[in-house]
Short mmCIF file of C-alpha atoms and ligand atoms in Angstrom, two decimals:
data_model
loop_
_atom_site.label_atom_id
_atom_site.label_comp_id
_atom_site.label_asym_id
_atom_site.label_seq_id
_atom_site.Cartn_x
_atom_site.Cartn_y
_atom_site.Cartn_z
CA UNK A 245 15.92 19.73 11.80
CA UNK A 246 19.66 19.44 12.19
CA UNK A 247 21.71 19.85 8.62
CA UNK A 248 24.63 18.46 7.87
CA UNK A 249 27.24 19.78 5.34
CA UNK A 250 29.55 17.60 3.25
CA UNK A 251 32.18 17.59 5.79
CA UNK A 252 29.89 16.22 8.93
CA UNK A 253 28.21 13.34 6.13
CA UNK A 254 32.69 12.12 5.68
CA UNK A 255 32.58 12.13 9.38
CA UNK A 256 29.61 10.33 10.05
CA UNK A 257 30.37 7.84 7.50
CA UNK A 258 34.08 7.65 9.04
CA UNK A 259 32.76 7.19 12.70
CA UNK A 260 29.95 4.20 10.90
CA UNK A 261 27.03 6.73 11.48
CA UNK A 262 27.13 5.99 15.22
CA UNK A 263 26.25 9.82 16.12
CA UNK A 264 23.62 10.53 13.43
CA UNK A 265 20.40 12.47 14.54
CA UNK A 266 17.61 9.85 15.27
CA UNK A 267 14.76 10.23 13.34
CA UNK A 268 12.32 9.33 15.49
CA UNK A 269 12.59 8.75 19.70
CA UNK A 270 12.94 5.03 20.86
CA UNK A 271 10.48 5.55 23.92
CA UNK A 272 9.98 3.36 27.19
CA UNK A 273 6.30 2.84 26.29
CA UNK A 274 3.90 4.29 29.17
CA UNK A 275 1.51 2.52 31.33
CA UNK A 276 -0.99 3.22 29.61
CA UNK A 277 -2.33 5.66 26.40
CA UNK A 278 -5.96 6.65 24.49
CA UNK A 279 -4.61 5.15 21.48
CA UNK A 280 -2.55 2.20 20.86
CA UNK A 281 -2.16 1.91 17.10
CA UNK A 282 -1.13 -2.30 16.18
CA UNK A 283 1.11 -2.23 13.39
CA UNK A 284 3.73 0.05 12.23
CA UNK A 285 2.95 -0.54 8.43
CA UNK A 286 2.14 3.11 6.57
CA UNK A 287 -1.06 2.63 7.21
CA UNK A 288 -0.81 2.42 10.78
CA UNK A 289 1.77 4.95 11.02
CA UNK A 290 -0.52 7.39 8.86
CA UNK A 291 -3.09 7.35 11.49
CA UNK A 292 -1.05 7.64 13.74
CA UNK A 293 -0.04 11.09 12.42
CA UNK A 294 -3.68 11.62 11.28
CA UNK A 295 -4.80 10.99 15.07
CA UNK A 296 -2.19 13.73 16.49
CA UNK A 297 -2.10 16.51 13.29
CA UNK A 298 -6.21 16.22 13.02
CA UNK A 299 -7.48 15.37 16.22
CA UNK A 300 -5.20 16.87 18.56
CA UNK A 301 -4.77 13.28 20.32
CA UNK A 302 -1.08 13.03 20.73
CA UNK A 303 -1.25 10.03 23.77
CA UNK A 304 -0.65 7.24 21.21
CA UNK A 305 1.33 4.54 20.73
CA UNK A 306 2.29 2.43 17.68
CA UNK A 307 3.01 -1.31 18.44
CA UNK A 308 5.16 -2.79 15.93
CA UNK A 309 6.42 -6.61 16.42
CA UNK A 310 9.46 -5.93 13.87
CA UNK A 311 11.08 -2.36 12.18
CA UNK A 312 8.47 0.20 11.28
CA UNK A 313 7.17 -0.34 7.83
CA UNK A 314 8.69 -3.76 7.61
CA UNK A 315 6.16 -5.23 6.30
CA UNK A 316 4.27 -5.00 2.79
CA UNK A 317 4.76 -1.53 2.98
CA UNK A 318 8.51 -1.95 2.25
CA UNK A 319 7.85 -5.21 -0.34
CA UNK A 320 5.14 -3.94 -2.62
CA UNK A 321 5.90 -2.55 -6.12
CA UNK A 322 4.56 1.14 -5.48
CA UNK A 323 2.02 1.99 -7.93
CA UNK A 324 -0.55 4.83 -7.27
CA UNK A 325 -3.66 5.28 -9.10
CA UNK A 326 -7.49 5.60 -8.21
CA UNK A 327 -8.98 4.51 -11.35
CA UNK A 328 -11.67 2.14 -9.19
CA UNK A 329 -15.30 1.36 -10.66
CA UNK A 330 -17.27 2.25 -7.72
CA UNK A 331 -18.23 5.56 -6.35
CA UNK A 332 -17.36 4.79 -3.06
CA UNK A 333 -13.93 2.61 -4.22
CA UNK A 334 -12.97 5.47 -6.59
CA UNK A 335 -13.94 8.67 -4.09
CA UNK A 336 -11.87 6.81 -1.48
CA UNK A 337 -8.61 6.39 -3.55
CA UNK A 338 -8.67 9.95 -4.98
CA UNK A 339 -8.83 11.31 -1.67
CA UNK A 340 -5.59 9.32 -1.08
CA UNK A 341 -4.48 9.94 -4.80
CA UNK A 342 -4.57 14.22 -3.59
CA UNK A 343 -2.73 13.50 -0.45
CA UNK A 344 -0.10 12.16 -2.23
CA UNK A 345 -0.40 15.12 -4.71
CA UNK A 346 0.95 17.24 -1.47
CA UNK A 347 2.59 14.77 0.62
CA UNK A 348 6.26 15.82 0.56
CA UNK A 349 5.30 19.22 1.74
CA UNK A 350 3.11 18.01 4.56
CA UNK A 351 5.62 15.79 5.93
CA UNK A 352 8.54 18.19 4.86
CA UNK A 353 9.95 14.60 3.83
CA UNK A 354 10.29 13.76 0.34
CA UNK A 355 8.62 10.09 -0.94
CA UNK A 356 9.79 10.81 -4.27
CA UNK A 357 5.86 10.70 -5.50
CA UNK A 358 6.16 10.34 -9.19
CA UNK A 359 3.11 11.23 -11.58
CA UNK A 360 4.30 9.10 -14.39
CA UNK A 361 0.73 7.90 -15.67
CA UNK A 362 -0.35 4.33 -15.27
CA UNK A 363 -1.67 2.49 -18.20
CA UNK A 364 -3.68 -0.67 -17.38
CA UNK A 365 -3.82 -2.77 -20.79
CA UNK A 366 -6.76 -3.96 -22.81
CA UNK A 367 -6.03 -7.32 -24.71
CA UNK A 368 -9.64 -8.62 -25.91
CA UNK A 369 -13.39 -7.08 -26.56
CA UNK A 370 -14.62 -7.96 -23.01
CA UNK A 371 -11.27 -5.95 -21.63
CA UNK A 372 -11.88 -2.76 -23.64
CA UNK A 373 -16.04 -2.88 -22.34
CA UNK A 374 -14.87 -3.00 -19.00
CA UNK A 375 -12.36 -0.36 -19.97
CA UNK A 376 -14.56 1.80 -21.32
CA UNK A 377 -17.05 1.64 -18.79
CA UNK A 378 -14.52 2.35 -15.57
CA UNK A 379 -13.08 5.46 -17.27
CA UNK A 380 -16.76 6.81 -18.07
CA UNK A 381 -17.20 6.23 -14.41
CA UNK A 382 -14.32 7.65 -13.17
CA UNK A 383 -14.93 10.82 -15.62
CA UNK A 384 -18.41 10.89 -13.78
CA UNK A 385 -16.54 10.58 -10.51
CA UNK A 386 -13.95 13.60 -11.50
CA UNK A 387 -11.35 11.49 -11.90
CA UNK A 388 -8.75 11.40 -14.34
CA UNK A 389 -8.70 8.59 -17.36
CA UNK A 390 -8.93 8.29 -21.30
CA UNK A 391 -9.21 5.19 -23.41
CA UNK A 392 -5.84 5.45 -25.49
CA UNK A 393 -5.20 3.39 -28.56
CA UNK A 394 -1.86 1.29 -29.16
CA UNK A 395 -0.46 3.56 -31.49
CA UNK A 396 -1.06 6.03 -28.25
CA UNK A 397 0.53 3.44 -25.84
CA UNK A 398 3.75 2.77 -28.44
CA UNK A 399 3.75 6.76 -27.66
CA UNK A 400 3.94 6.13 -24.03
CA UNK A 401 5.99 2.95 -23.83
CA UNK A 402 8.11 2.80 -26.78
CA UNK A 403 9.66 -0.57 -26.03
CA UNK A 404 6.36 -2.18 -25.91
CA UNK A 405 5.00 -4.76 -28.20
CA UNK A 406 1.91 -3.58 -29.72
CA UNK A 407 1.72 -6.31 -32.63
CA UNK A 408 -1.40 -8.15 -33.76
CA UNK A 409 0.55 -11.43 -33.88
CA UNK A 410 1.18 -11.65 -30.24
CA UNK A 411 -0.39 -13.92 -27.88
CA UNK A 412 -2.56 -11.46 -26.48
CA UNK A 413 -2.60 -8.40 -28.88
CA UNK A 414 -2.63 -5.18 -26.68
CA UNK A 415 -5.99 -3.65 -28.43
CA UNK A 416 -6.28 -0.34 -26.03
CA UNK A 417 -5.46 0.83 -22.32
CA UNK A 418 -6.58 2.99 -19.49
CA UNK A 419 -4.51 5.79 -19.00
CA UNK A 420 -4.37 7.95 -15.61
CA UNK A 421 -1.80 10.78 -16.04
CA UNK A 422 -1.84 11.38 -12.12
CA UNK A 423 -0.94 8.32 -11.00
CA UNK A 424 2.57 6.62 -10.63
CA UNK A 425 4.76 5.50 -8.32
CA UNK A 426 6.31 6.27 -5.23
CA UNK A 427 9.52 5.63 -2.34
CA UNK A 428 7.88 2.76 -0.37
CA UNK A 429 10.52 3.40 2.80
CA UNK A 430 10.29 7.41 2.53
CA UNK A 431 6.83 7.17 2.99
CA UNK A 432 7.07 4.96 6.52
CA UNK A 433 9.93 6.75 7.52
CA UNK A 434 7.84 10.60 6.45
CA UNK A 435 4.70 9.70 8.20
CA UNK A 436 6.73 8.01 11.51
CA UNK A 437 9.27 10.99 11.46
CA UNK A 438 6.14 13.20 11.43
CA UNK A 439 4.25 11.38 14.45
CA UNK A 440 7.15 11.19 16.60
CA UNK A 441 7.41 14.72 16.51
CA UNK A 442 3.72 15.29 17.22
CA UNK A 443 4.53 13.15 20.47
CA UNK A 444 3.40 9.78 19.30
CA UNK A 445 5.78 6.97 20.69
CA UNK A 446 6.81 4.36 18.18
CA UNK A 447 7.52 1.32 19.69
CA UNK A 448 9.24 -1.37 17.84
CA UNK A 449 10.08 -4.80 18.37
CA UNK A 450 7.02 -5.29 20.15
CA UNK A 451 4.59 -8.21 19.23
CA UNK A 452 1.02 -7.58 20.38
CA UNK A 453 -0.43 -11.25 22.25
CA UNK A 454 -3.63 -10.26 22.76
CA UNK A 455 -6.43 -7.80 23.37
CA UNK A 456 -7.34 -7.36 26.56
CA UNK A 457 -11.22 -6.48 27.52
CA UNK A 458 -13.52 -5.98 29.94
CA UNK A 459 -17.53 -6.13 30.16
CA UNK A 460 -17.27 -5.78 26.56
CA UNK A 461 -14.91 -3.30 25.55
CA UNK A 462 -11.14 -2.83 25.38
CA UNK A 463 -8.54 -1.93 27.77
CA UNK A 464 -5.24 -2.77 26.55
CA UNK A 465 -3.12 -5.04 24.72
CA UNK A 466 -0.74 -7.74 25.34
CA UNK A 467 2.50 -7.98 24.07
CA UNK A 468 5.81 -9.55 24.23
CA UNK A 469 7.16 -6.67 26.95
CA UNK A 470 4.09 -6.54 28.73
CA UNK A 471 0.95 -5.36 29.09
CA UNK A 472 -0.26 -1.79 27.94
CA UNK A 473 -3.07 -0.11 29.11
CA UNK A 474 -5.70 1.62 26.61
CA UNK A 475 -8.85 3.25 26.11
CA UNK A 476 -9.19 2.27 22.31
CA UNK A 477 -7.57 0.03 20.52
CA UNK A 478 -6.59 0.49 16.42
CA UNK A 479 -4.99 -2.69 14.39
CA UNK A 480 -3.67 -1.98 11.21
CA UNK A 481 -1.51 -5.46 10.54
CA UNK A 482 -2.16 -6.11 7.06
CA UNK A 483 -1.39 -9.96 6.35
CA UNK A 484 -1.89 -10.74 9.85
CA UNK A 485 -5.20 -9.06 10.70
CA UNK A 486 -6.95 -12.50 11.31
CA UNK A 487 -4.43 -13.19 14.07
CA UNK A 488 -5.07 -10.15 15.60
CA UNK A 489 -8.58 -10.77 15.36
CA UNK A 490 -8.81 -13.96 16.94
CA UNK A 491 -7.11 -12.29 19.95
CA UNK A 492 -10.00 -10.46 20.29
CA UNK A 493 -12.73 -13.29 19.87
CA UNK A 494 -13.55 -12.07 16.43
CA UNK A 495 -13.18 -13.70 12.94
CA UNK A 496 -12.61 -11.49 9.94
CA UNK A 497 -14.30 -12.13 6.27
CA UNK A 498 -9.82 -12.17 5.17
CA UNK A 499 -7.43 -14.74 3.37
CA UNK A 500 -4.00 -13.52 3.89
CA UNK A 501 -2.18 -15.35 0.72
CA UNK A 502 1.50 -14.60 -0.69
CA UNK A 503 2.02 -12.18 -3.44
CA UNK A 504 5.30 -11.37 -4.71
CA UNK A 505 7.57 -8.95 -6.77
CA UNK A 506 10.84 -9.16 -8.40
CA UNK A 507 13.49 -6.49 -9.32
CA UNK A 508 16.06 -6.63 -12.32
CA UNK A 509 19.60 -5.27 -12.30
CA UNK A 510 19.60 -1.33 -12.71
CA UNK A 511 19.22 -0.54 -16.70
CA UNK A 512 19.30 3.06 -18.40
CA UNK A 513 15.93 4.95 -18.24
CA UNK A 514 13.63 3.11 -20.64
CA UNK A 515 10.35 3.10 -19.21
CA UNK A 516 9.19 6.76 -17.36
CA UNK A 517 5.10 4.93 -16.64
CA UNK A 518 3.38 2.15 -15.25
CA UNK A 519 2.14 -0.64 -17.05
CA UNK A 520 0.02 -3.07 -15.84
CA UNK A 521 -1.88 -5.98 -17.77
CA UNK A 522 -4.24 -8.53 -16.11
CA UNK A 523 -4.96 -10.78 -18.46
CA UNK A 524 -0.92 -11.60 -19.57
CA UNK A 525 -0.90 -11.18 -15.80
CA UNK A 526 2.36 -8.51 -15.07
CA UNK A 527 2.77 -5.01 -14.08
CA UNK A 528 5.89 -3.04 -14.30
CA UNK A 529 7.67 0.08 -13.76
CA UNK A 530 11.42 1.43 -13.81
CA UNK A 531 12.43 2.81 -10.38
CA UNK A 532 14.86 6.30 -10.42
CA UNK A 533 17.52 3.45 -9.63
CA UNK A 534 16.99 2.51 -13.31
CA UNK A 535 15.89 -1.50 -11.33
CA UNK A 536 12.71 -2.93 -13.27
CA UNK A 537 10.11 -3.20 -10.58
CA UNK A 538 7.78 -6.15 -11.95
CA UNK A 539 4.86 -8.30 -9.86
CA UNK A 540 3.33 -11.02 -10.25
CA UNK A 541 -0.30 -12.32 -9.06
CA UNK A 542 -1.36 -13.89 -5.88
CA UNK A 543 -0.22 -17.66 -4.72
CA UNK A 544 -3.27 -19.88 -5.12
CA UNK A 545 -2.91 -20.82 -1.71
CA UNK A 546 -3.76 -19.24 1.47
CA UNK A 547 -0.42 -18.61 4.06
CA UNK A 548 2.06 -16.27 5.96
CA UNK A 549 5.33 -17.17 4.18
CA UNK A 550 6.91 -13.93 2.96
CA UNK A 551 8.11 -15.85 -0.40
CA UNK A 552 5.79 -16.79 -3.37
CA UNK A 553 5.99 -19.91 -5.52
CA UNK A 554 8.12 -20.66 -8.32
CA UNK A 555 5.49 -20.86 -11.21
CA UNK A 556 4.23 -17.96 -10.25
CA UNK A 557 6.97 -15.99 -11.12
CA UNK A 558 8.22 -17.95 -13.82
CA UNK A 559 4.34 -16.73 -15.59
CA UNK A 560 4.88 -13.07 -14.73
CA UNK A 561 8.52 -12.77 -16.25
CA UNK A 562 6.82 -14.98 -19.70
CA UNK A 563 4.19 -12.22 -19.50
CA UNK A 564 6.38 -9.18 -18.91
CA UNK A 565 8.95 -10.76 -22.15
CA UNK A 566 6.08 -11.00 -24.27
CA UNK A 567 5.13 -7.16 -23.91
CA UNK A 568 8.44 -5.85 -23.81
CA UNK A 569 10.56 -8.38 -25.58
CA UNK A 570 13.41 -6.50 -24.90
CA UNK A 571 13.40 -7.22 -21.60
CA UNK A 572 14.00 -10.66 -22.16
CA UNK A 573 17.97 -9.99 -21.79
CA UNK A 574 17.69 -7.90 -18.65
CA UNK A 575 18.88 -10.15 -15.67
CA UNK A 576 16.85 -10.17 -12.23
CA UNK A 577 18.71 -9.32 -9.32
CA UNK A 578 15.85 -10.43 -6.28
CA UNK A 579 12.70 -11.61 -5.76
CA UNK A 580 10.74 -11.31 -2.06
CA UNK A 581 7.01 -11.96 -0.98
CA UNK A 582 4.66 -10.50 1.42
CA UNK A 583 1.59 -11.45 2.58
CA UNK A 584 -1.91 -9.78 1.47
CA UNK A 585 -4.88 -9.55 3.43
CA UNK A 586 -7.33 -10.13 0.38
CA UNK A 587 -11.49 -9.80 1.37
CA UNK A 588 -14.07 -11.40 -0.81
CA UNK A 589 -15.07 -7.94 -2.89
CA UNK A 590 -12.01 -6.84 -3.02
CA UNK A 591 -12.01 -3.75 -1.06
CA UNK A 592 -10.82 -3.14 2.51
CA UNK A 593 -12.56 -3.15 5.78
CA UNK A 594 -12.60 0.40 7.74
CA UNK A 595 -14.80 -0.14 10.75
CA UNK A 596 -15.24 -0.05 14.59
CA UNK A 597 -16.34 -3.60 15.72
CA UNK A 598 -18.70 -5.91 18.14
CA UNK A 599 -15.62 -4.96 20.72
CA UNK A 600 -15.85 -1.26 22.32
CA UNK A 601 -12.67 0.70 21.61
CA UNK A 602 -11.49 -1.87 18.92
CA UNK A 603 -11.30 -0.90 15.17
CA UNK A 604 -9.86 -2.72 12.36
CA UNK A 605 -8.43 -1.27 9.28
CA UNK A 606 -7.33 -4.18 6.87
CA UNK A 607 -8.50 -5.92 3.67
CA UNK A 608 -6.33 -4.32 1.41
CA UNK A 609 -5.22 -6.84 -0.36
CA UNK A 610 -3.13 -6.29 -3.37
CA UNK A 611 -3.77 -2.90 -3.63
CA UNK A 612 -3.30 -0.51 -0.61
CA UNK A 613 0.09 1.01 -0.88
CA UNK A 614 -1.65 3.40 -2.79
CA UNK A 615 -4.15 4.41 -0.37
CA UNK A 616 -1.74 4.99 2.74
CA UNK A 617 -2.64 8.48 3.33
CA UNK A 618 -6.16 8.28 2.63
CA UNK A 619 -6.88 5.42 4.50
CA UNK A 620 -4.84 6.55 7.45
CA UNK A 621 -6.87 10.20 7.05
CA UNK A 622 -10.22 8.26 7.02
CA UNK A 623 -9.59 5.40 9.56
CA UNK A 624 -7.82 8.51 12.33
CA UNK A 625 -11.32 10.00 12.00
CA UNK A 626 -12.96 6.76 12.96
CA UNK A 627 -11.31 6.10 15.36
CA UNK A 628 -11.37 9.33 16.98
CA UNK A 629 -14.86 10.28 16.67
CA UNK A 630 -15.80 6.50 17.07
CA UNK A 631 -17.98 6.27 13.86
CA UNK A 632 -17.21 6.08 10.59
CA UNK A 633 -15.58 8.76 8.03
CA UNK A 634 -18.06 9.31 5.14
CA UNK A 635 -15.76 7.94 2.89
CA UNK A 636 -15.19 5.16 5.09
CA UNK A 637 -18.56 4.01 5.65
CA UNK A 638 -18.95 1.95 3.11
CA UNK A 639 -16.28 -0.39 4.12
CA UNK A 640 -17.88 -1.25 7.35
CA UNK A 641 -17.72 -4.79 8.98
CA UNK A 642 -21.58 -4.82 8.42
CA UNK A 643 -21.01 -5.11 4.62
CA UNK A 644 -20.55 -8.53 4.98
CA UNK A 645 -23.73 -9.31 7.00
CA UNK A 646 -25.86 -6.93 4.83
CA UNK A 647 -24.39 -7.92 1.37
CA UNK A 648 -23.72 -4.41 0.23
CA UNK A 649 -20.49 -5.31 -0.84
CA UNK A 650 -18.46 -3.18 -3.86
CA UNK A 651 -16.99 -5.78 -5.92
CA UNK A 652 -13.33 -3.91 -7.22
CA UNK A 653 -12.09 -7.73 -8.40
CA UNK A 654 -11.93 -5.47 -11.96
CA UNK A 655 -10.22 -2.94 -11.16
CA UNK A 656 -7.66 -4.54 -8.53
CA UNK A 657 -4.47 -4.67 -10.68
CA UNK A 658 -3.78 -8.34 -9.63
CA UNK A 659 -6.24 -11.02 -10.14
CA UNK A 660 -6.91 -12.18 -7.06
P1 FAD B 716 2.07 -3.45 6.44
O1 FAD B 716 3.08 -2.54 5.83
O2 FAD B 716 2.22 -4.91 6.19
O3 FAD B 716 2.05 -3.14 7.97
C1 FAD B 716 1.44 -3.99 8.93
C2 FAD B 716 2.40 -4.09 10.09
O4 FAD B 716 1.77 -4.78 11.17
C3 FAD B 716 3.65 -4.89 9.75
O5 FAD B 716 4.79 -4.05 9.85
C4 FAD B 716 3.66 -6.03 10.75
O6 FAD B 716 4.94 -6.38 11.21
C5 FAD B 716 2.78 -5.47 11.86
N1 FAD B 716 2.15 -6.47 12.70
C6 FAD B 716 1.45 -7.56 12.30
N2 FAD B 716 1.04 -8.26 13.37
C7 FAD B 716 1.48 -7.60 14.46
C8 FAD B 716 1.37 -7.84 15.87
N3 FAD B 716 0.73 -8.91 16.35
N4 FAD B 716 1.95 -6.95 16.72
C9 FAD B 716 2.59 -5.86 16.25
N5 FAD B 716 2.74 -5.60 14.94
C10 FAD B 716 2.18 -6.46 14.05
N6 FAD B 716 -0.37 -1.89 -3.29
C11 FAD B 716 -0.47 -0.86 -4.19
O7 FAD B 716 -1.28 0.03 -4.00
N7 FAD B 716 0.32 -0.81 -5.28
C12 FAD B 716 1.21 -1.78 -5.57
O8 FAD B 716 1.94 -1.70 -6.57
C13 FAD B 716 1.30 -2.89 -4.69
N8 FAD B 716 2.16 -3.89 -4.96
C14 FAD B 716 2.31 -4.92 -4.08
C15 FAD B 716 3.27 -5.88 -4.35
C16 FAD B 716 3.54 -6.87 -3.41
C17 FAD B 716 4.56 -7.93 -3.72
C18 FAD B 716 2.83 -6.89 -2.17
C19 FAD B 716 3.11 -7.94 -1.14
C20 FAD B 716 1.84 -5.94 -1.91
C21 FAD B 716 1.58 -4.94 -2.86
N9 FAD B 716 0.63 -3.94 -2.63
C22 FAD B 716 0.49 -2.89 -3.52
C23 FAD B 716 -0.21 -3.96 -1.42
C24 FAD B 716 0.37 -3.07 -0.33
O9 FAD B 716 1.73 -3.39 -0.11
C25 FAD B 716 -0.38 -3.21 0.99
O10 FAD B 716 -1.78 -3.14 0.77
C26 FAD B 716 0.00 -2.08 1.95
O11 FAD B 716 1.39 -1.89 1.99
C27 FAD B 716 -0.52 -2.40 3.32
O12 FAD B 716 0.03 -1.46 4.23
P2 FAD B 716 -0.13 -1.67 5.77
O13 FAD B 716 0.54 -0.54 6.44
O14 FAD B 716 -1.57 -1.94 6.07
O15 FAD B 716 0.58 -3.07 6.02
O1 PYC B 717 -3.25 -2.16 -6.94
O2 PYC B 717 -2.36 -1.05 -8.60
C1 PYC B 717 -2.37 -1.98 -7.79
C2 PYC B 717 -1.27 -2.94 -7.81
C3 PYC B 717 -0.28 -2.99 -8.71
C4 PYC B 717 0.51 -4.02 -8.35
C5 PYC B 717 0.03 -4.58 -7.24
N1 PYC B 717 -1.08 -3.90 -6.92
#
């Protein structure tokens, strides 16, 4: 990769960055390719890379209808952590949770992962059972996690409130040491950066119209430029996987509701982990700009409007002031939505469907920033070898027909 010294970054920003190296290729997309990935979210862009790096199938093409990782990828508050109850929930995340562990040096691109520890709070008996029982399970999974006392957490998060007089006294937490945060954009930008040079053509601006099939199976997709010829077909659109669905005749067990997030104006360090409650109903984190990161939980309602209501917000900033009353003087600089693609267990879908050559990897809800390299790992070997990843089995279409479904409603950290 081309380097550029002090001098050349004054002339760049002299001549308004006009001949900076490209990250990635704009390409003329072809006639036609084996892979067209939908969606240029991490997700999508992580299979992308999976597809090419793992499988040696490097005649793809990611369809995005706006920038690449535009979408909740770039609005969602970062944190990491695979403290889920399930076996198949928890072995999923950790597998994602050890990518991350050695992302920077796979993509030689760094996404500023940040092993700060998460703490997810404890406020009455029932909290501290179910506390209790996901960390034994996650110790029986090999994953990380203690129950830590208040006194333990004041440790942690000095400007905490750990009083007994408070609304909700905090009365113990999770802790995972390995999880944290990490750069939302670097890790689009890593993961494209890496495709593109694996020969994967990123095509923005594009919006996909429909799926094309014939005698049952796929063979291309429409979109606002045209059609584009394919021999399977991989949609990874978040929010607006029941669209892209429908396009195919198929209806998907999703809601796709607004959740949003709010950041403050840049304060001093004061906070180096992630704190998350679900029963005051806030989660926050500092960011290296020194911004408060803080989300709230989903609208009521279902929609696609990339905003959130008022209320909402107005009950996550009363939740965040009463556990860090210090906070209550900090000033918020902007607040933004996205829009969540939540299924009824609360885990995602990772399957091949009724439609030859068409997969779906969605359903993540509040929750899948953390599992962009996993579930682009898992859902590339899907899709390549056109049945499902091990880990990835469980989160097949079917679940919903069969009723094995893995209820994570506990463990997601918004209520949803
Ligand atoms: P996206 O990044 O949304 O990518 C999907 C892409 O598909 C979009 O770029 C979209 O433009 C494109 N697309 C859609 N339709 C079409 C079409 N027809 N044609 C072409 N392209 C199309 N998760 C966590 O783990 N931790 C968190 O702290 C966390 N906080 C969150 C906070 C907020 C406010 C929000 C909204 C979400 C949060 N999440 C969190 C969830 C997380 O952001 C998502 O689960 C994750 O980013 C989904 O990634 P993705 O790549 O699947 O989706
Ligand atoms: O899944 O950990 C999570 C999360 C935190 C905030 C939003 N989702």
């Amino acid at each position: 990769m081309k380097k550029y010294s002090a001098f050349s970054l004054l002339k760049n920003a002299l001549s308004y960055h006009e001949n900076w190296q490209k990250v990635w290729r704009s390409p003329t997309p072809k006639k036609e390719y084996d892979v067209i990935v939908v969606g240029g979210g991490g997700h999508g862009l992580a299979t992308a890379y999976y597809l090419a790096k793992v499988h040696g199938i490097t005649n793809i093409a990611v369809i995005e209808k706006g920038y690449l990782g535009g979408g909740n990828t770039a609005r969602n508050t970062t944190i990491i952590r695979s403290n889920y109850l399930w076996d198949e929930a928890a072995q999923l995340y950790d597998l994602s949770l050890k990518l991350w562990e050695g992302l920077s040096q796979e993509l030689n691109y760094n996404v500023m992962f940040s092993q700060r520890g998460v703490l997810n709070l404890g406020h009455n008996l029932q909290d501290m059972r179910d506390i209790e029982r996901r960390v034994n399970a996650n110790r029986l999974n090999g994953i990380d996690g203690e129950v830590v006392s208040p006194q333990r957490i004041k440790e942690i998060a000095p400007l905490i409130n750990i009083s007994r007089d408070s609304r909700y006294p905090i009365l113990g937490a999770s802790w995972q040491p390995r999880g944290g945060t990490a750069r939302h954009d670097a890790v689009a930008w890593g993961y494209a950066r890496g495709a593109d040079a694996l020969g994967v053509d990123l095509i923005q601006q594009t919006e996909v119209t429909g799926i094309r099939r014939k005698d049952g199976a796929v063979v291309g997709v429409e979109t606002s430029n045209g059609f584009i010829g394919a021999r399977k077909v991989a949609c990874v659109t978040a929010g607006n996987s029941g669209v892209v669905a429908a396009m195919a005749g198929l209806r998907l067990p999703v809601e796709s509701r607004p959740l949003q997030a709010l950041v403050s104006e840049p304060v001093k360090p004061c906070l180096d982990t992630v704190v998350m409650s679900n029963a005051v109903h806030g989660y926050i984190s500092q960011s290296d700009k020194g911004d408060l990161v803080i989300g709230a939980g989903v609208d009521s309602y279902n929609g696609y409007g990339q905003r959130g209501s008022f209320h909402v917000v107005e009950h996550t900033i009363q939740a965040i002031c009463e556990l860090f009353p210090a906070f209550s003087r900090v000033r918020m600089n902007r607040q933004w939505g996205g829009v969540v693609d939540t299924c009824p267990d609360a885990c995602p879908i990772i399957s091949k469907t009724s439609v030859q050559g068409l997969y779906f990897n969605c359903g993540w809800g509040t929750g899948g920033f953390k599992a962009t390299p996993g579930s682009g790992y898992v859902f590339a070997d899907t899709v390549a070898n056109d049945r499902p990843h091990p880990l990835a089995a469980a989160f097949n279409l079917d679940r919903f027909n069969s009723g094995a479904l893995i209820d994570e409603h506990g463990a997601a950290g918004v209520a949803h």
